[in-house]
XYZ file of C-alpha atoms in Angstrom:
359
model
C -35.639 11.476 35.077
C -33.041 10.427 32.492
C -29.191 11.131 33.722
C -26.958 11.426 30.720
C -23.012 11.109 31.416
C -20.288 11.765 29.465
C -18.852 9.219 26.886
C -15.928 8.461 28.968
C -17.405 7.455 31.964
C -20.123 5.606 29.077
C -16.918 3.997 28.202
C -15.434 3.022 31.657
C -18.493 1.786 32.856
C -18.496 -0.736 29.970
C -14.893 -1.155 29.469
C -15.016 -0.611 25.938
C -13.191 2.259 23.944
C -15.252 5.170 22.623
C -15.536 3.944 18.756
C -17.386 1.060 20.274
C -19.969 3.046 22.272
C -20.335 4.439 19.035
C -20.855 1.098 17.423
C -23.720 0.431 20.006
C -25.294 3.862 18.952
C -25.180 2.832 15.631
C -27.004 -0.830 16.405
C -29.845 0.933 18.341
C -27.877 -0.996 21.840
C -27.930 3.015 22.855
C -29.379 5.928 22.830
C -27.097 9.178 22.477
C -28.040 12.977 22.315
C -25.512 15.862 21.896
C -24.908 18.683 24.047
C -22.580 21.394 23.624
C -20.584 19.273 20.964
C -20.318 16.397 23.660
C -22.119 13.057 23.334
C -23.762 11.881 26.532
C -25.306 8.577 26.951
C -28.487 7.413 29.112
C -26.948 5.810 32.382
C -29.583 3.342 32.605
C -29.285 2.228 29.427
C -25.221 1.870 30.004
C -25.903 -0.170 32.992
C -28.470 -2.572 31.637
C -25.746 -3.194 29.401
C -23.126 -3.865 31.406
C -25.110 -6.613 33.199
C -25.680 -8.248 30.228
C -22.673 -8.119 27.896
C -20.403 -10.927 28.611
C -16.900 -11.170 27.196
C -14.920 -14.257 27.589
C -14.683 -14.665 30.911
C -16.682 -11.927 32.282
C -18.582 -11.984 35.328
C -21.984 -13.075 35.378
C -25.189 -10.459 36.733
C -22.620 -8.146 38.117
C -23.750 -5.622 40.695
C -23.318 -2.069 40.307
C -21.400 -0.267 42.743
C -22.738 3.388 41.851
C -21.794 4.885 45.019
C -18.326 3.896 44.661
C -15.384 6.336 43.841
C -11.621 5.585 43.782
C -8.276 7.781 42.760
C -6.451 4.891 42.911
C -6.585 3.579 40.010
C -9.022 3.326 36.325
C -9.723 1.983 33.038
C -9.491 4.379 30.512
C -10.274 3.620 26.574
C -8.579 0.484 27.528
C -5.743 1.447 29.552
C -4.866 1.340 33.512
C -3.665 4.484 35.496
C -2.198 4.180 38.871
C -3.073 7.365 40.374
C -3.591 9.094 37.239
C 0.205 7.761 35.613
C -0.538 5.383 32.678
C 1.029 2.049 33.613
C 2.836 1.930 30.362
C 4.903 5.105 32.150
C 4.991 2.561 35.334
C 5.751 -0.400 34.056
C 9.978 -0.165 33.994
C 9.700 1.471 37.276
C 10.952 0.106 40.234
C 8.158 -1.388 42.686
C 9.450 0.402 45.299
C 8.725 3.825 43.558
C 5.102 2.529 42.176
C 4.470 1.375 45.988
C 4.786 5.516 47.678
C 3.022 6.880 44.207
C 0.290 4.441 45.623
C 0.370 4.728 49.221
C 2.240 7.536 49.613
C 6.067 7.963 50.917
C 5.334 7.193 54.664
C 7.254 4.373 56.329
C 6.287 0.773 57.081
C 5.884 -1.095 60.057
C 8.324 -3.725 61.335
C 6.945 -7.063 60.421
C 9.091 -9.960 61.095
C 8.124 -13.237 58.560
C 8.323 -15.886 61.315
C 10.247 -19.288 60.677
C 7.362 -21.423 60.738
C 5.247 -19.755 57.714
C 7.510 -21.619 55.960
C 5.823 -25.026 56.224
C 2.824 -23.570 55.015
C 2.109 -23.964 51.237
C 3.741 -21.003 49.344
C 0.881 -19.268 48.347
C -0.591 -19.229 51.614
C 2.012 -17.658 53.760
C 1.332 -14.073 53.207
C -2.098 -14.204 54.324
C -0.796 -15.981 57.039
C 2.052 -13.644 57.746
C -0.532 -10.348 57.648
C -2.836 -13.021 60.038
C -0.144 -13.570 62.768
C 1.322 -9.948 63.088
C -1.880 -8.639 63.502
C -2.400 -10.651 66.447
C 0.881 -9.348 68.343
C 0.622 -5.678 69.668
C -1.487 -3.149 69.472
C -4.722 -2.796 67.241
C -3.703 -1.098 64.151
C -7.120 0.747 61.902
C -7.845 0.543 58.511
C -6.262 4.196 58.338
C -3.093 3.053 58.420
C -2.929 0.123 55.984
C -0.535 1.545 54.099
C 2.755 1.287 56.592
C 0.752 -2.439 57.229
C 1.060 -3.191 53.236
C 4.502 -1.983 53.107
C 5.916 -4.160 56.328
C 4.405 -7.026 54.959
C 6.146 -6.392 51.189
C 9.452 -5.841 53.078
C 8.657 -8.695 55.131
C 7.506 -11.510 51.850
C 10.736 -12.636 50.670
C 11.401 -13.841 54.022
C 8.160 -15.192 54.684
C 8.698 -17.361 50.812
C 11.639 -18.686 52.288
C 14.222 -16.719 51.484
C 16.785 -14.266 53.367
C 15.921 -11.321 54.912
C 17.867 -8.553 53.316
C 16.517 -4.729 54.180
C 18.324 -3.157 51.388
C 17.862 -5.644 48.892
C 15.395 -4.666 46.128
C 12.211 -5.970 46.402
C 12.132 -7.402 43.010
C 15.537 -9.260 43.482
C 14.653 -10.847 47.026
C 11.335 -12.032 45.667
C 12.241 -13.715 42.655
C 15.165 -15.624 44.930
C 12.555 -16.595 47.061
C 10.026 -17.839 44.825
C 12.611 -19.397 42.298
C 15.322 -20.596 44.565
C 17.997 -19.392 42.720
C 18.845 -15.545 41.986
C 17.148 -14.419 38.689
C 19.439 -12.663 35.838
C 18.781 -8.684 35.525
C 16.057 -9.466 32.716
C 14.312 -12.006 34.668
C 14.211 -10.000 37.605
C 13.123 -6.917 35.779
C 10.232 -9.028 34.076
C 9.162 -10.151 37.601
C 9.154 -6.198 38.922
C 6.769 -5.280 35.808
C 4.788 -8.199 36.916
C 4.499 -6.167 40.600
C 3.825 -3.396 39.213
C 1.404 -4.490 36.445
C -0.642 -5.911 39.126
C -0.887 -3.278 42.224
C -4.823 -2.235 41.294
C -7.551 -2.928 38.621
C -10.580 -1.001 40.376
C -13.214 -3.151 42.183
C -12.296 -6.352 41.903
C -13.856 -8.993 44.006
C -10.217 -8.908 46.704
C -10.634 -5.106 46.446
C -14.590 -5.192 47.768
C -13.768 -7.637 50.077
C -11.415 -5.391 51.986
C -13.835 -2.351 51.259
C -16.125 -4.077 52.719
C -13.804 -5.102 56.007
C -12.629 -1.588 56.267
C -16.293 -0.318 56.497
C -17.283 -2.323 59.756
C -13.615 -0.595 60.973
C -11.771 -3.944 60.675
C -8.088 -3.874 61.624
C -5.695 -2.978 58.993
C -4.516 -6.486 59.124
C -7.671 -7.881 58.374
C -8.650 -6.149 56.192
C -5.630 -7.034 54.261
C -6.927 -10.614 55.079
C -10.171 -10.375 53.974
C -9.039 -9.462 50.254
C -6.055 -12.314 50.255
C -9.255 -14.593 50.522
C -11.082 -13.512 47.681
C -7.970 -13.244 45.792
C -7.422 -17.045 46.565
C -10.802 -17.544 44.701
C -9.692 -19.735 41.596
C -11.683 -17.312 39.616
C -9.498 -14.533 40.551
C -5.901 -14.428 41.946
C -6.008 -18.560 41.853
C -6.615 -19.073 38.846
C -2.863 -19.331 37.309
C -2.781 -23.381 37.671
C -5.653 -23.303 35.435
C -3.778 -21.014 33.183
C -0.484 -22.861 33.172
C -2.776 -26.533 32.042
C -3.517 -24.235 29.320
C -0.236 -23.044 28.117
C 0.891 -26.840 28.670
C -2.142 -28.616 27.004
C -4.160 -26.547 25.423
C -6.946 -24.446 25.273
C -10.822 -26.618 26.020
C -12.302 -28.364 22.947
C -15.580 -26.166 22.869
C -14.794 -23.002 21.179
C -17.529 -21.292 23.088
C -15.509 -21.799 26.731
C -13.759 -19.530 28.701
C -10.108 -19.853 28.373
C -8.118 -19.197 31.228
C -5.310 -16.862 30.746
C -6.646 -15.361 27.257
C -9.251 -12.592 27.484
C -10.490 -9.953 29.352
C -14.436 -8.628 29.855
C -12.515 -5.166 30.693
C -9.771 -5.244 27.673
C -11.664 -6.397 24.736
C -8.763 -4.714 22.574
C -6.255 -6.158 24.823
C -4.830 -6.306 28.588
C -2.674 -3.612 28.912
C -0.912 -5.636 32.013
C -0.590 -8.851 29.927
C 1.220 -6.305 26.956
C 3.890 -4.374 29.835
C 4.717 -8.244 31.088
C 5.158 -9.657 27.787
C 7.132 -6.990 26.201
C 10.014 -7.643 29.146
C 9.534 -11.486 29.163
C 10.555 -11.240 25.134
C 14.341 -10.219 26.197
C 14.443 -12.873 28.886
C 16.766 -15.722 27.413
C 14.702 -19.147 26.728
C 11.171 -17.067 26.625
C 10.888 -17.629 22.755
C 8.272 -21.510 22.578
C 6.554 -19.995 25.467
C 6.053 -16.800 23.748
C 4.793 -18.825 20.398
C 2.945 -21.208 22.691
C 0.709 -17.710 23.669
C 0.561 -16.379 20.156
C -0.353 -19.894 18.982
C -3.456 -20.017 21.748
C -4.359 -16.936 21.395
C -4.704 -17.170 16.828
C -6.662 -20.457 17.670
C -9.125 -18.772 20.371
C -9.685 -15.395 18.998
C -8.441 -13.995 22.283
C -5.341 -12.525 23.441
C -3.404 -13.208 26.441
C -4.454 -11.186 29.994
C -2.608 -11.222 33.023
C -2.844 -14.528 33.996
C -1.669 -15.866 30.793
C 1.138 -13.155 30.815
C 1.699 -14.602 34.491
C 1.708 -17.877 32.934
C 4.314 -17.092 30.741
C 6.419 -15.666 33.198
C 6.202 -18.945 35.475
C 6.982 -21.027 32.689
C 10.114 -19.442 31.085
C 11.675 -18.887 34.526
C 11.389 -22.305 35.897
C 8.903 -20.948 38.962
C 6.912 -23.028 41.149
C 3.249 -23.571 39.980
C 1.758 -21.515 42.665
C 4.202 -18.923 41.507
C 1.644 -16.587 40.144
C -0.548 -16.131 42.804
C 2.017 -15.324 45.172
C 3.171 -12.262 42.516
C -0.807 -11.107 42.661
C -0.224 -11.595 46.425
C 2.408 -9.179 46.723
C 1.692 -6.609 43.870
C -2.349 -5.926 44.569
C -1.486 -5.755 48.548
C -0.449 -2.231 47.345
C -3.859 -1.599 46.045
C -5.671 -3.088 48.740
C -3.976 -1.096 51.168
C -4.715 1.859 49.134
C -8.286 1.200 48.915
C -8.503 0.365 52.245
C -7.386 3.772 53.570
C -9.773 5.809 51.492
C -13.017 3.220 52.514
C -11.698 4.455 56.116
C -12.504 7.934 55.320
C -16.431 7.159 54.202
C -19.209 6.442 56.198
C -18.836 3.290 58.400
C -20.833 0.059 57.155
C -21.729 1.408 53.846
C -21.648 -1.645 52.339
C -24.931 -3.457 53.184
C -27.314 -4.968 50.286
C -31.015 -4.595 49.250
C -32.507 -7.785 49.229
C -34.915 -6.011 45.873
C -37.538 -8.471 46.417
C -38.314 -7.470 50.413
């Protein structure tokens, strides 16, 4: 029996805007009837085409997770919502504030950054800061990653290597860490969009990862861990080197590549996280060759910056260490993993096991 949904949900599931569904309709891609003045699409027919459209840089064969549903945040005719607020309302707010509309206002556990994360590589010593406090104490449950997430924000800066300051803005302390040097009110405010810009973008490999830890009742802490390793992946939250060689040298030869840092399977109009980040980058002093290095890429390659070149960018103009950007997708999505990782806590333990569909 065919099951028709709505053209919004046609849309999300694609990541398209509605004109295009329409555009599909009108290439025979889709099949569309009309009931009570609403289109509704075939949901097999949306599906198949998911798996098989690829945008630069898309995902290959990507599995559908039908079962799945999350408040925390969505794609929407091309834009992101965090909890229902359109990140262009979010993106000037402070992290702080963006961090209890996600998790709520509840407080955060003490977490102390001991001193010898710091001879770890920088972009390792969060997951290695969640890692160690988990083992001291008492076991803490995937219920309560939220004051988990928070202690280990509060707890980064020190962890980077800088000073631990408890009333010190977020924003400020981390940029001093990273950077080594206190950032000017327009630098710092470009990293806090950053933070912001990044805190969820649905089920993303880091995101299922934790899902998936919080569903055999993980700790909170590892849970937290399990996403920090997918987010390593250099296809994912690692892939800003990659990024930065492209802003430096230039995009790949073949025209038919994947460019790292421009395009998004999700945004085909344009990443609405790469647009909040580049818009405050653009009053930062010295951001001007980077920000005609991006529109110069992006003219040659037909596709516009996403977040990792807008990370790029941001790494670049403000003299921050190469590893820079992960750390900021570190920090910023360990608000949305948290999140997530409270409401897979309140569904069915281990959920999350695969068909093998040829058993």
């Amino acid at each position: 029996m065919t099951e028709w949904i709505t053209t919004r949900e046609a849309a999300q599931r694609l990541g398209v805007k509605r004109t295009t569904l329409y555009t599909y309709v009108s290439r025979r891609l889709l099949t569309r009837r009309r009931s009570g003045g609403e289109s509704l699409f075939d949901r097999a027919e949306i599906d198949a085409l998911a798996s098989t459209r690829h945008h630069p840089g898309s995902p290959l064969g990507v599995l559908p997770m039908r079962s799945v549903r999350s408040s925390v945040s969505e794609v929407r005719e091309g834009e992101l919502f965090l909890r229902g607020v359109p990140l262009a309302d979010l993106a000037d707010e402070p992290f702080e504030e963006v961090v209890d509309l996600v998790l709520g206002d509840g407080p955060a556990l003490a977490i102390e950054a001991p001193a010898h994360l710091t001879a770890l590589p920088l972009d390792r010593r969060l997951a290695a800061l969640a890692q160690w406090a988990g083992s001291r104490g008492e076991w803490v449950g995937p219920a309560a990653a939220a004051g988990v997430a928070k202690g280990l924000i509060r707890a980064a800066p020190a962890a980077l290597g800088g000073r631990t300051e408890p009333h010190r803005p977020i924003d400020e302390a981390l940029f001093a860490a990273v950077a080594g040097r206190p950032g000017s009110p327009r630098e710092v405010a470009t990293l806090n969009t950053a933070l912001v810009a990044l805190v969820d973008h649905g089920l993303a490999a880091s995101v299922v990862a934790a899902r998936v830890a919080a569903s055999a009742r993980a700790s909170a802490y590892d849970c937290l861990v399990a996403g920090y390793a997918a987010l390593a992946g250099q296809l994912h939250g690692g892939i800003g080197p990659s990024a930065l060689a492209v802003l430096r040298d230039g995009p790949p030869a073949e025209p038919s590549l994947p460019v790292p840092g421009f395009g998004h399977w999700r945004h085909p109009e344009g990443d609405p996280r790469a647009d909040a980040i580049l818009a405050r980058l653009a009053l930062v002093e010295g951001a001007a060759p980077t920000l005609a290095r991006l529109d110069e890429i992006a003219s040659r390659t037909e596709r516009r910056p996403n977040i990792d070149g807008a990370l790029a960018a941001l790494v670049l103009t403000c003299g921050l260490p190469d590893d820079a950007a992960e750390v900021l997708f570190q920090v910023g999505r360990t608000v949305g993993l948290a999140a997530h990782i409270v409401e897979e806590s309140e569904e069915d333990p281990l959920r999350w096991r695969a068909i093998d569909p040829t058993a």
